[in-house]
mmCIF file of C-alpha atoms in Angstrom:
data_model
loop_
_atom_site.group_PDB
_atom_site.id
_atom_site.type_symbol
_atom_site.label_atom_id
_atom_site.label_comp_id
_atom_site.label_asym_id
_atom_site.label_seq_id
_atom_site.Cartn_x
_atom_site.Cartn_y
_atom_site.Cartn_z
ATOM 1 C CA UNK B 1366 23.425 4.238 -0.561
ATOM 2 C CA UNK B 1367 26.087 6.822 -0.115
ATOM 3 C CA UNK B 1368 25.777 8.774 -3.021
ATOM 4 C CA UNK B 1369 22.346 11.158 -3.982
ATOM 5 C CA UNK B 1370 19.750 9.557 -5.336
ATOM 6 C CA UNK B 1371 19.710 10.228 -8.938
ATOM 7 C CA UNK B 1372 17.579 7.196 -11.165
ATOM 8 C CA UNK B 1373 14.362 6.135 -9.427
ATOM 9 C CA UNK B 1374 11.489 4.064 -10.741
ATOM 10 C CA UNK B 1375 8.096 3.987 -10.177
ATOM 11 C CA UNK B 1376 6.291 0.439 -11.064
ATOM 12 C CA UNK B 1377 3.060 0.831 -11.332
ATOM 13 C CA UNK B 1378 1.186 3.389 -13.028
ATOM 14 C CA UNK B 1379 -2.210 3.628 -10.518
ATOM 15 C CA UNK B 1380 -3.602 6.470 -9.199
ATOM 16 C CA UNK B 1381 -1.314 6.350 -6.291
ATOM 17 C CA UNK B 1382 1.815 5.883 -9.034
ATOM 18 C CA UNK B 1383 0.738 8.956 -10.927
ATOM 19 C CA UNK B 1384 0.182 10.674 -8.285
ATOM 20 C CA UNK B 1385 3.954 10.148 -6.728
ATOM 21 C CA UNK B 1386 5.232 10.418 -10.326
ATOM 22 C CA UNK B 1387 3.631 13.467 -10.675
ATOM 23 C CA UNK B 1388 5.119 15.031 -7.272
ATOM 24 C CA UNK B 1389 8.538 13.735 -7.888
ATOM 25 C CA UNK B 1390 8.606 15.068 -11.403
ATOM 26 C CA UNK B 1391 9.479 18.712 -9.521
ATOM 27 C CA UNK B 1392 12.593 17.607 -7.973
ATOM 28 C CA UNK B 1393 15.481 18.612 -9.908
ATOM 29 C CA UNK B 1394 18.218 16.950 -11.154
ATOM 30 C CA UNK B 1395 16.394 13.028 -10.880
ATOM 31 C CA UNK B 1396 16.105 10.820 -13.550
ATOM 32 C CA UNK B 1397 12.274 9.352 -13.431
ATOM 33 C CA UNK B 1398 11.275 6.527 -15.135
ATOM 34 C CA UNK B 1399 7.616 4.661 -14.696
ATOM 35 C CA UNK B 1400 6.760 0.917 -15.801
ATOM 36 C CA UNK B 1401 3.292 0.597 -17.048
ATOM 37 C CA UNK B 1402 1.375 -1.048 -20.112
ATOM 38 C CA UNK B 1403 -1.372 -1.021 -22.367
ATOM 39 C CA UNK B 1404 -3.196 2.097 -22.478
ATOM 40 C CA UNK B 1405 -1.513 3.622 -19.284
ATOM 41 C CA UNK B 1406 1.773 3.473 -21.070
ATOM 42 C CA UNK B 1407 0.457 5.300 -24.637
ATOM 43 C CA UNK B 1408 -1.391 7.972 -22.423
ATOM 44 C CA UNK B 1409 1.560 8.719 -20.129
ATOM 45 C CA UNK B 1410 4.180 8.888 -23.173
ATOM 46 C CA UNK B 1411 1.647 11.202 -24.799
ATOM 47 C CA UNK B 1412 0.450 12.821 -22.205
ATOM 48 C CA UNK B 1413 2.625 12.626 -19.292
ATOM 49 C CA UNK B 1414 1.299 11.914 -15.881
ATOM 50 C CA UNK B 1415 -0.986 15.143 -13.932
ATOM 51 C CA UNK B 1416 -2.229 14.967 -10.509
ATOM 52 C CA UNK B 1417 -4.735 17.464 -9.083
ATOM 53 C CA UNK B 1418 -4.268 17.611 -5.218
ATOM 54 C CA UNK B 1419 -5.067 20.211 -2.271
ATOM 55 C CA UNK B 1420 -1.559 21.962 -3.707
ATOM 56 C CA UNK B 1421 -3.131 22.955 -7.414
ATOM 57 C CA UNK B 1422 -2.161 20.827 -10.745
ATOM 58 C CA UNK B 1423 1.400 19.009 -10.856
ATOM 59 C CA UNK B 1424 2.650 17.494 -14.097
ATOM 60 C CA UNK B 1425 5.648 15.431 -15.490
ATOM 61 C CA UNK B 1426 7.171 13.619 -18.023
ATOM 62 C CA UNK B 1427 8.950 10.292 -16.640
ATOM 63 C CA UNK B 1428 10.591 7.882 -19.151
ATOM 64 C CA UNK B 1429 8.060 4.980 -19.606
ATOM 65 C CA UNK B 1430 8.516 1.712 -20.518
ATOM 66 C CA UNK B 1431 7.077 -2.048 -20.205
ATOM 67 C CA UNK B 1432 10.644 -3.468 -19.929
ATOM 68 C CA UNK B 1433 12.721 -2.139 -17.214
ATOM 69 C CA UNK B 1434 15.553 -3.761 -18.889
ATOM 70 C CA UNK B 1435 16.338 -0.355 -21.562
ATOM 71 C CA UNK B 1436 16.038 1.621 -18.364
ATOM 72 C CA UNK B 1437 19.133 0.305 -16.552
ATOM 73 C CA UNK B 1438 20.036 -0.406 -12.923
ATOM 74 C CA UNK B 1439 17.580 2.074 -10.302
ATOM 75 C CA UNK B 1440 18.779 3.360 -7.053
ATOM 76 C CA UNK B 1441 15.487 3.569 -5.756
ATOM 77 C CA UNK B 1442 12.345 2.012 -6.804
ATOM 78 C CA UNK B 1443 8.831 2.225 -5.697
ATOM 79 C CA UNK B 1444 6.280 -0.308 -6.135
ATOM 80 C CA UNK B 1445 2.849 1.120 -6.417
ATOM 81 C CA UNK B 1446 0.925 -2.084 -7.418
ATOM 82 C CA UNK B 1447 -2.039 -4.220 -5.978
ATOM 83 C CA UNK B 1448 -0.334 -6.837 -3.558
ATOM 84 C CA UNK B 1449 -1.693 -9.916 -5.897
ATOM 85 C CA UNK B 1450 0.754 -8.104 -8.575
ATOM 86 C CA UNK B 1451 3.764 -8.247 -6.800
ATOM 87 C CA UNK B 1452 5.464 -11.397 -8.158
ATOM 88 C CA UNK B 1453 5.063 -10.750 -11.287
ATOM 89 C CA UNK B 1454 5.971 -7.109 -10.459
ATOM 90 C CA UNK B 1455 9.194 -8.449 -9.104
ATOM 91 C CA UNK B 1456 9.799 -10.918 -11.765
ATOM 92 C CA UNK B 1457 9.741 -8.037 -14.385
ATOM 93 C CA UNK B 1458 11.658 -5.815 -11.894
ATOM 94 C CA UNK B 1459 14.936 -8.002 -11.814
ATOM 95 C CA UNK B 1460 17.014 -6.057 -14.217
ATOM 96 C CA UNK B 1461 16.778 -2.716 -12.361
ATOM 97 C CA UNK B 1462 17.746 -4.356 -8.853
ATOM 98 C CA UNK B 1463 21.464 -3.810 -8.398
ATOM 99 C CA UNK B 1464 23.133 -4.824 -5.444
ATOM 100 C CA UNK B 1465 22.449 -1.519 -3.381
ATOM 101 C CA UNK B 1466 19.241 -0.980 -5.083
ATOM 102 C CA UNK B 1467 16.248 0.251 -2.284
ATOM 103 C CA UNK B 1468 13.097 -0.667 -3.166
ATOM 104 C CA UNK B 1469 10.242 0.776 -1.514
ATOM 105 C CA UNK B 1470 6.527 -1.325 -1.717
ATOM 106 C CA UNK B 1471 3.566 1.066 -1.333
ATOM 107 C CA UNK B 1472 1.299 -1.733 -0.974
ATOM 108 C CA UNK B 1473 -1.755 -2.001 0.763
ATOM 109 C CA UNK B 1474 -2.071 -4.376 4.135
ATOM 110 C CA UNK B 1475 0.018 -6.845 6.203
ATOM 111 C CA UNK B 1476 3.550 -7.026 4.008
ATOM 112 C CA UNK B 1477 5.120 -9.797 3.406
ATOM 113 C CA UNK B 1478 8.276 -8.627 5.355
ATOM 114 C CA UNK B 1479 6.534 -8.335 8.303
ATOM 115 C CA UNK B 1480 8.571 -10.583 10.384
ATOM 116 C CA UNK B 1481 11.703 -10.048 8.467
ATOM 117 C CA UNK B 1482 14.729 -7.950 9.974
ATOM 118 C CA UNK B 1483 13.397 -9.203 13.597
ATOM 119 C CA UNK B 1484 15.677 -12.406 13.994
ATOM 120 C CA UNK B 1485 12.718 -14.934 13.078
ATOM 121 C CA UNK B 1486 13.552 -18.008 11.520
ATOM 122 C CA UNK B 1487 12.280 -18.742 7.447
ATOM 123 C CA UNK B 1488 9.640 -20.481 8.460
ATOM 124 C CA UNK B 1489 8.217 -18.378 11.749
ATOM 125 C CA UNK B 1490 8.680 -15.207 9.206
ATOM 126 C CA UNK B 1491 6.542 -16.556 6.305
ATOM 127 C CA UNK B 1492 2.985 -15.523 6.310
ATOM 128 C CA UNK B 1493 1.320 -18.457 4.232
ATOM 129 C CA UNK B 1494 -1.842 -15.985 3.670
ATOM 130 C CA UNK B 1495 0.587 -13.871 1.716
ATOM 131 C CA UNK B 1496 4.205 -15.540 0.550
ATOM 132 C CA UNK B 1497 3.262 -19.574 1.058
ATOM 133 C CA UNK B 1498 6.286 -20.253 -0.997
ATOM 134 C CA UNK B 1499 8.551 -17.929 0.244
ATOM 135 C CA UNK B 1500 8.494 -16.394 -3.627
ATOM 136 C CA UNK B 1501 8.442 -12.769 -2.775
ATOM 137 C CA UNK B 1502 11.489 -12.924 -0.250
ATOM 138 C CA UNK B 1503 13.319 -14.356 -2.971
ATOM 139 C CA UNK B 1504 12.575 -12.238 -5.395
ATOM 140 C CA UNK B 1505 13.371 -9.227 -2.990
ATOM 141 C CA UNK B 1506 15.561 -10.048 -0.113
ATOM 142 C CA UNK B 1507 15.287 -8.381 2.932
ATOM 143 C CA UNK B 1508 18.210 -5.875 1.948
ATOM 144 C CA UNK B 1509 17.029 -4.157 -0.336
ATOM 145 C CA UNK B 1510 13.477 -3.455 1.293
ATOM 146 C CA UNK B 1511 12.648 -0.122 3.292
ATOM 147 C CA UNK B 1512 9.521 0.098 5.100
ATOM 148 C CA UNK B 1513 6.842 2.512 4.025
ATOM 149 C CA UNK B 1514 3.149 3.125 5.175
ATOM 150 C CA UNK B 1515 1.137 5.710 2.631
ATOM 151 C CA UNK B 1516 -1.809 7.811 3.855
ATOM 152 C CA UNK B 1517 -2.681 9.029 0.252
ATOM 153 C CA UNK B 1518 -5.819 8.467 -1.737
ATOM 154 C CA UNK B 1519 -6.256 8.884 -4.918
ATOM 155 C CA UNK B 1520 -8.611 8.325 -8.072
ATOM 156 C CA UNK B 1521 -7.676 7.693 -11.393
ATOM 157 C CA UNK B 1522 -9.934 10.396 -14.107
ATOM 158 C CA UNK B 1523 -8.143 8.942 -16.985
ATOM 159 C CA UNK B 1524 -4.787 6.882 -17.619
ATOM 160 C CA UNK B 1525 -1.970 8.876 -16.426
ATOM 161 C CA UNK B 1526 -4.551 11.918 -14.554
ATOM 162 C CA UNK B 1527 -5.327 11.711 -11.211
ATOM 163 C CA UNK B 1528 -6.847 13.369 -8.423
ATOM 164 C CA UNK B 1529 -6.784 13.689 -4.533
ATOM 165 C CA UNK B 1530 -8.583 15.977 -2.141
ATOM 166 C CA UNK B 1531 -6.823 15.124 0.954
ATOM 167 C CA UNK B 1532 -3.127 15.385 2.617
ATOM 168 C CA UNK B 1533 -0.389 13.540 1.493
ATOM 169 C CA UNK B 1534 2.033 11.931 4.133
ATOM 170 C CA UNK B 1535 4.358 8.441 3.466
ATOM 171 C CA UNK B 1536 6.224 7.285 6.554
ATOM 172 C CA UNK B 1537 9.352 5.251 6.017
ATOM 173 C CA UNK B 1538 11.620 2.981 8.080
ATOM 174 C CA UNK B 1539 13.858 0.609 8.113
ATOM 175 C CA UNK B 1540 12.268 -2.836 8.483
ATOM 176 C CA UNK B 1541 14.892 -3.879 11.608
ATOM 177 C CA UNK B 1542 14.000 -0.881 12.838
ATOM 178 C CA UNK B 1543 17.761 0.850 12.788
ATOM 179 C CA UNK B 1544 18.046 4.316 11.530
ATOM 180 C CA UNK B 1545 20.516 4.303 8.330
ATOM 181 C CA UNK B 1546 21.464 6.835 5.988
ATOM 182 C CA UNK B 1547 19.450 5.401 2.997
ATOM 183 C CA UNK B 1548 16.404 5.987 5.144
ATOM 184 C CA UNK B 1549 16.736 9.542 5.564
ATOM 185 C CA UNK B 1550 17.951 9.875 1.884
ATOM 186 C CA UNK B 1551 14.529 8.489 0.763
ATOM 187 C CA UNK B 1552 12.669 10.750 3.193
ATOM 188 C CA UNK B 1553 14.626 13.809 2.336
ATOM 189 C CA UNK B 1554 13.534 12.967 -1.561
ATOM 190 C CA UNK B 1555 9.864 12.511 -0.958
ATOM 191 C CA UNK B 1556 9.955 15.908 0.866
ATOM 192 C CA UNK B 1557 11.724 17.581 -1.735
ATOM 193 C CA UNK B 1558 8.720 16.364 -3.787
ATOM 194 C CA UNK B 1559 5.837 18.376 -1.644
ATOM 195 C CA UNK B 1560 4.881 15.162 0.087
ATOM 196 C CA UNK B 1561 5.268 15.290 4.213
ATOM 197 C CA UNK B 1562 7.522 12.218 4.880
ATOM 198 C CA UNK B 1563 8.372 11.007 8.284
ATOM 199 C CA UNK B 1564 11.406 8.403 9.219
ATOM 200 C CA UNK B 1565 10.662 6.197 12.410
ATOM 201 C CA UNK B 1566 12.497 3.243 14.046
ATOM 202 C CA UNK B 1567 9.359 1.071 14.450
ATOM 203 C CA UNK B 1568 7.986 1.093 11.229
ATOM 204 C CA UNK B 1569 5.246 -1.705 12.468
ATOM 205 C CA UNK B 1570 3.463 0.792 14.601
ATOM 206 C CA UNK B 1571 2.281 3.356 11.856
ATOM 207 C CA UNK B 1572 1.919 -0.154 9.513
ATOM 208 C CA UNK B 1573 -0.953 -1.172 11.740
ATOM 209 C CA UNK B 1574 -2.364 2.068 12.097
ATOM 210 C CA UNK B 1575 -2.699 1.987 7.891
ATOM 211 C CA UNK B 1576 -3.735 -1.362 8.391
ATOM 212 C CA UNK B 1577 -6.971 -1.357 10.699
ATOM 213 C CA UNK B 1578 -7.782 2.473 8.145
ATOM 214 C CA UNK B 1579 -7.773 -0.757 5.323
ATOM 215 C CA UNK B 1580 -9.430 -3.718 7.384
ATOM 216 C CA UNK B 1581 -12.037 -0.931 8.807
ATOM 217 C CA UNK B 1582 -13.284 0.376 5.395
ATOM 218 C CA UNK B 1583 -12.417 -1.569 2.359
ATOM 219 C CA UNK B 1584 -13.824 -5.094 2.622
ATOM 220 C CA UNK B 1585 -17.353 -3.592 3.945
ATOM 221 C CA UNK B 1586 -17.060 -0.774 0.915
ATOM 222 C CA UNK B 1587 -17.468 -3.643 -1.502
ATOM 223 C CA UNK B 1588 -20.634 -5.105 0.603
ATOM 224 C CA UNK B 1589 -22.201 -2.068 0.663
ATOM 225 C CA UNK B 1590 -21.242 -0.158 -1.982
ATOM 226 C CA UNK B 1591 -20.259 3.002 0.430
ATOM 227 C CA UNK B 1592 -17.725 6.012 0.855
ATOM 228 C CA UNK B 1593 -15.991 6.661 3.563
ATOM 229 C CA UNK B 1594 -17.451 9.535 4.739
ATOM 230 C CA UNK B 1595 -20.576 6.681 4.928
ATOM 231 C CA UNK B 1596 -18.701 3.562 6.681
ATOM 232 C CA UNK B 1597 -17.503 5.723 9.564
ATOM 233 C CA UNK B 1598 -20.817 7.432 10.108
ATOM 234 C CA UNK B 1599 -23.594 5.897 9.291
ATOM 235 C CA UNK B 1600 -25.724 4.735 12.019
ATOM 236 C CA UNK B 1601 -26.046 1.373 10.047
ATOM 237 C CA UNK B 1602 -22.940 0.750 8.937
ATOM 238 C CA UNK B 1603 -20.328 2.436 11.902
ATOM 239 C CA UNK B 1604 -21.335 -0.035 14.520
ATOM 240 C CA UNK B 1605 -19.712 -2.723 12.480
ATOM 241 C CA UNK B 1606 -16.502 -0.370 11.503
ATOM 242 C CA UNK B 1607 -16.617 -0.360 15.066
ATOM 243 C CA UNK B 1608 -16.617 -4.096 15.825
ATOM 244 C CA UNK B 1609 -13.527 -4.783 13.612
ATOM 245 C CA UNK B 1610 -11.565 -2.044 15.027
ATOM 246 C CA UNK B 1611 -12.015 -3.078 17.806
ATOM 247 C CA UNK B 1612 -10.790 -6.329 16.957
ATOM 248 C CA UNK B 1613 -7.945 -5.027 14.963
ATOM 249 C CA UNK B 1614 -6.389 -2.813 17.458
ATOM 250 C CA UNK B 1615 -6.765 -6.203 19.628
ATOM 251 C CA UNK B 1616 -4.525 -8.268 17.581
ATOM 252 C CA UNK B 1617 -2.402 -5.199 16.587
ATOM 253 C CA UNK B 1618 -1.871 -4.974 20.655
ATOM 254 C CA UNK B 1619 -0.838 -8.266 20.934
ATOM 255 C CA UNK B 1620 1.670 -8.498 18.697
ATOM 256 C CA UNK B 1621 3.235 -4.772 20.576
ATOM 257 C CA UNK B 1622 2.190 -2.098 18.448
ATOM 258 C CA UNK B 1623 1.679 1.559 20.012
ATOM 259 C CA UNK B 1624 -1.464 2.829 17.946
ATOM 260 C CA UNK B 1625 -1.541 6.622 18.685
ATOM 261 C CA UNK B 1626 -5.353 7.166 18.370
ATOM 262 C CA UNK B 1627 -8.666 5.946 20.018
ATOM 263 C CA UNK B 1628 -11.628 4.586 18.547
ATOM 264 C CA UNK B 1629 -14.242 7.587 18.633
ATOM 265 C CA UNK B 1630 -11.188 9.891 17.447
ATOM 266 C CA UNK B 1631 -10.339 7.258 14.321
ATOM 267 C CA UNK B 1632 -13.949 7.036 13.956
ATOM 268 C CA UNK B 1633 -14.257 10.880 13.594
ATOM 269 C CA UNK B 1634 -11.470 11.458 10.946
ATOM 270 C CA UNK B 1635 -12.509 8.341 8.783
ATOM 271 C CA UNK B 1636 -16.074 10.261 8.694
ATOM 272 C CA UNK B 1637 -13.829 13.325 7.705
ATOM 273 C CA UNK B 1638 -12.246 11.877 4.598
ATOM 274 C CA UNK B 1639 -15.601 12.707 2.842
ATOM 275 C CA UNK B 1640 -17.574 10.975 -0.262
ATOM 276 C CA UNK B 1641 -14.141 8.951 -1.150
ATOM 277 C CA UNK B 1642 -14.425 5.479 -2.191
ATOM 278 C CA UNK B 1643 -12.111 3.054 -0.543
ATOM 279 C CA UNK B 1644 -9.358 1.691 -3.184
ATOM 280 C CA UNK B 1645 -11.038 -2.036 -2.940
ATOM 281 C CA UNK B 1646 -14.438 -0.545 -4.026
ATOM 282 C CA UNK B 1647 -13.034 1.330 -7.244
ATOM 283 C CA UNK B 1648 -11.368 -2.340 -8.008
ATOM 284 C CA UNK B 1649 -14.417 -4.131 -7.553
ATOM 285 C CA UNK B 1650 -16.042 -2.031 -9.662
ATOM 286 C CA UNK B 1651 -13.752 -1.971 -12.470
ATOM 287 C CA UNK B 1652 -14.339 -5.686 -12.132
ATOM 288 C CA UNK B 1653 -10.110 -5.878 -10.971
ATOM 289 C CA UNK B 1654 -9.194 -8.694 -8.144
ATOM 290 C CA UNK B 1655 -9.221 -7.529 -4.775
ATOM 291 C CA UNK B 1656 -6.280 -7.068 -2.294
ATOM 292 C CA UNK B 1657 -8.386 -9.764 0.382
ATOM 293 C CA UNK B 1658 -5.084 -11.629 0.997
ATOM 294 C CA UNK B 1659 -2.852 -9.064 2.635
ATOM 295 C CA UNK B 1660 -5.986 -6.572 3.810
ATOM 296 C CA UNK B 1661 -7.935 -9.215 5.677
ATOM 297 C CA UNK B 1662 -6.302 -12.334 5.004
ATOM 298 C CA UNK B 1663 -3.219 -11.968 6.535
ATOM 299 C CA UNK B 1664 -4.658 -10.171 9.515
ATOM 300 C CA UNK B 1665 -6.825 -12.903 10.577
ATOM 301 C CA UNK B 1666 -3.977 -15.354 10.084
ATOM 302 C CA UNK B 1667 -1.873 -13.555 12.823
ATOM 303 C CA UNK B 1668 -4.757 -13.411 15.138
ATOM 304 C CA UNK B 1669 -5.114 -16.718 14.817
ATOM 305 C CA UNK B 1670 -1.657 -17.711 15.954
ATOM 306 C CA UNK B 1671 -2.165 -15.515 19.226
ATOM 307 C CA UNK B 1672 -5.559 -17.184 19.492
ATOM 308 C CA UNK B 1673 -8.107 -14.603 19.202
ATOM 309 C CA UNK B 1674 -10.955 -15.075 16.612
ATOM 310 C CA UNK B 1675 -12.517 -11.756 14.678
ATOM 311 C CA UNK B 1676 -15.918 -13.045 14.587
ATOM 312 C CA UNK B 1677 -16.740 -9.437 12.767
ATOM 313 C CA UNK B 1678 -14.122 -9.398 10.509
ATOM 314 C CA UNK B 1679 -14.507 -13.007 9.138
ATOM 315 C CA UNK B 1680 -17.736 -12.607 8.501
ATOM 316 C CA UNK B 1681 -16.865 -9.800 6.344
ATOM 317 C CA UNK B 1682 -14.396 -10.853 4.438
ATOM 318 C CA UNK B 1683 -16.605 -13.877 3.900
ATOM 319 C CA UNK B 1684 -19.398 -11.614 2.373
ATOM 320 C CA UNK B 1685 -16.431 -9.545 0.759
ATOM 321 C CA UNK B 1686 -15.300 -13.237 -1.158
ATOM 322 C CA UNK B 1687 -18.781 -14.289 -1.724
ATOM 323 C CA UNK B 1688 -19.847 -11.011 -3.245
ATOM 324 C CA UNK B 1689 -16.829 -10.668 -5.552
ATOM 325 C CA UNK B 1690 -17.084 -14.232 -7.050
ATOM 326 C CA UNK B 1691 -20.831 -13.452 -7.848
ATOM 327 C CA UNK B 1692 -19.179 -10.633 -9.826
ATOM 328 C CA UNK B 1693 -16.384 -12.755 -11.449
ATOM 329 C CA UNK B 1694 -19.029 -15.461 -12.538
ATOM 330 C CA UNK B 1695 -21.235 -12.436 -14.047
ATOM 331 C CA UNK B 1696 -18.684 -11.292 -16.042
ATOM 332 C CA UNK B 1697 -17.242 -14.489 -16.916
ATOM 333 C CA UNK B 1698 -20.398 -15.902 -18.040
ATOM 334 C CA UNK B 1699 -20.762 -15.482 -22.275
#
């Protein structure tokens, strides 16, 4: 991408959608365009999209569609969606990928790229918890992909109004871990935007950090029904946040990643996030799948091909499956 980025798209209207939409709304000169549906789409081409955040009240009007087809080749694309909703995400997204189109997936979890960029072979590269079929690297190939890890959280008031009471920051690299001008085109945009963006050349390290923050809180939110502020601090619940830390940071060890924190001090500032429910929790509740594969899933399935077990964290993600199909049948029953 030589020239300055001019058309981007946001797929996905979330809270985390909205809430970038809403930031990037105050750059000048960019054409912003969302894909959304149903009543997310009427509210935000009534309405617009608003985000309340630590900065005061930000508001915008992107072009919004259900057919990225009438919005025409993107330069840059983000894809704010829940990882189960990324085929079909990519299968509607195929019209506004041109050949040096860079597409960004906020997604919680282990991504499917994971391996990609690194030399591996197809089949070493595929994680079968995530991609068995290799779908999403088709859909996307590697080139087009840049790395990003989002410490944001937000909650939806109403379609296309959002709130967040903590920092923003998105960290961005290049998944074969080169520094390219593309990268710091994409960083230099999301700063122009209010939003504290970093570029690094080992995107995997600040991946795992977002991705023991996930495996730590989320799956146990939806067993017990708690905030944050709760999970890391509750004498009955922080001993096991504790236990799959620990085994996280294990795994994330083996497989080379720096993690620039220890566990009292990421015990302390996942207490400090406050009375927030965990993204999983507001799903479950909403009676929406849950990201399972790529927050838990996937981590277990690298663990197990370095050979270590996560006693803790299997039995969570068992009582995290067992107490979401209880919910499913509920709702499904007449």
């Amino acid at each position: 991408m030589t020239r300055n980025i001019t058309r981007v798209c946001i797929a996905g209207a979330g809270a985390i959608g909205c809430a970038l939409a809403a930031r990037l709304a105050s750059v000048p000169g960019l054409s912003l365009s969302m894909l959304a549906r149903g009543d997310t789409l009427t509210a935000i081409a009534a309405g617009g999209v608003h985000l309340t955040d630590l900065d005061g009240e930000h508001q915008g009007w992107p072009q919004v569609s259900a057919d990225p087809a009438g919005l025409g080749p993107q330069q840059l694309i983000f894809i704010c969606t829940k990882a189960q909703a990324l085929p079909a995400i990519l299968r509607t997204l195929q019209p506004a990928i041109a050949a040096d189109t860079v597409v960004v997936p906020i997604v919680n979890g282990v991504p499917w790229w994971y391996f990609k960029g690194l030399g591996h072979s197809d089949e070493a590269s595929r994680l079968q918890s995530i991609d068995p079929l290799g779908e999403l690297e088709r859909l996307l190939p590697e080139q087009h992909v840049l790395g990003a890890v989002t410490f944001m959280t937000a909650q939806t008031q109403r379609p296309g109004r959002v709130i967040s009471t903590n920092p923003h920051l998105i960290t961005l690299g290049e998944i074969n871990n080169q520094p390219s001008e593309r990268l710091e085109q994409v960083r230099q945009l999301i700063a122009a935007a209010g939003i504290e963006a970093r570029a690094t050349d080992s995107i995997r390290d600040p991946l795992w950090t977002k991705i023991i923050a996930n495996l730590t809180s989320n799956p146990l939110s939806v067993v017990s029904g708690a905030t944050l502020e709760q999970l890391y601090a509750d004498p009955q619940l922080a001993p096991l946040v504790r236990a799959i830390l620990d085994e996280t940071l294990l795994t994330a060890a083996a497989y080379g990643a720096r993690i620039r924190f220890n566990p009292p001090t990421f015990m302390q500032l996942g207490a400090g996030m406050g009375a927030v429910k965990t993204s999983m929790l507001q799903d479950y509740e909403a009676g929406r799948p849950l990201e399972l594969a790529t927050i838990g899933e996937a981590v277990v399935e690298l663990a197990e091909r370095i050979g270590l077990p996560m006693p803790m964290t299997r039995h969570t993600l068992a009582l995290t499956r067992f107490i979401a199909a209880l919910r499913h049948n509920d709702t499904a029953s007449p």
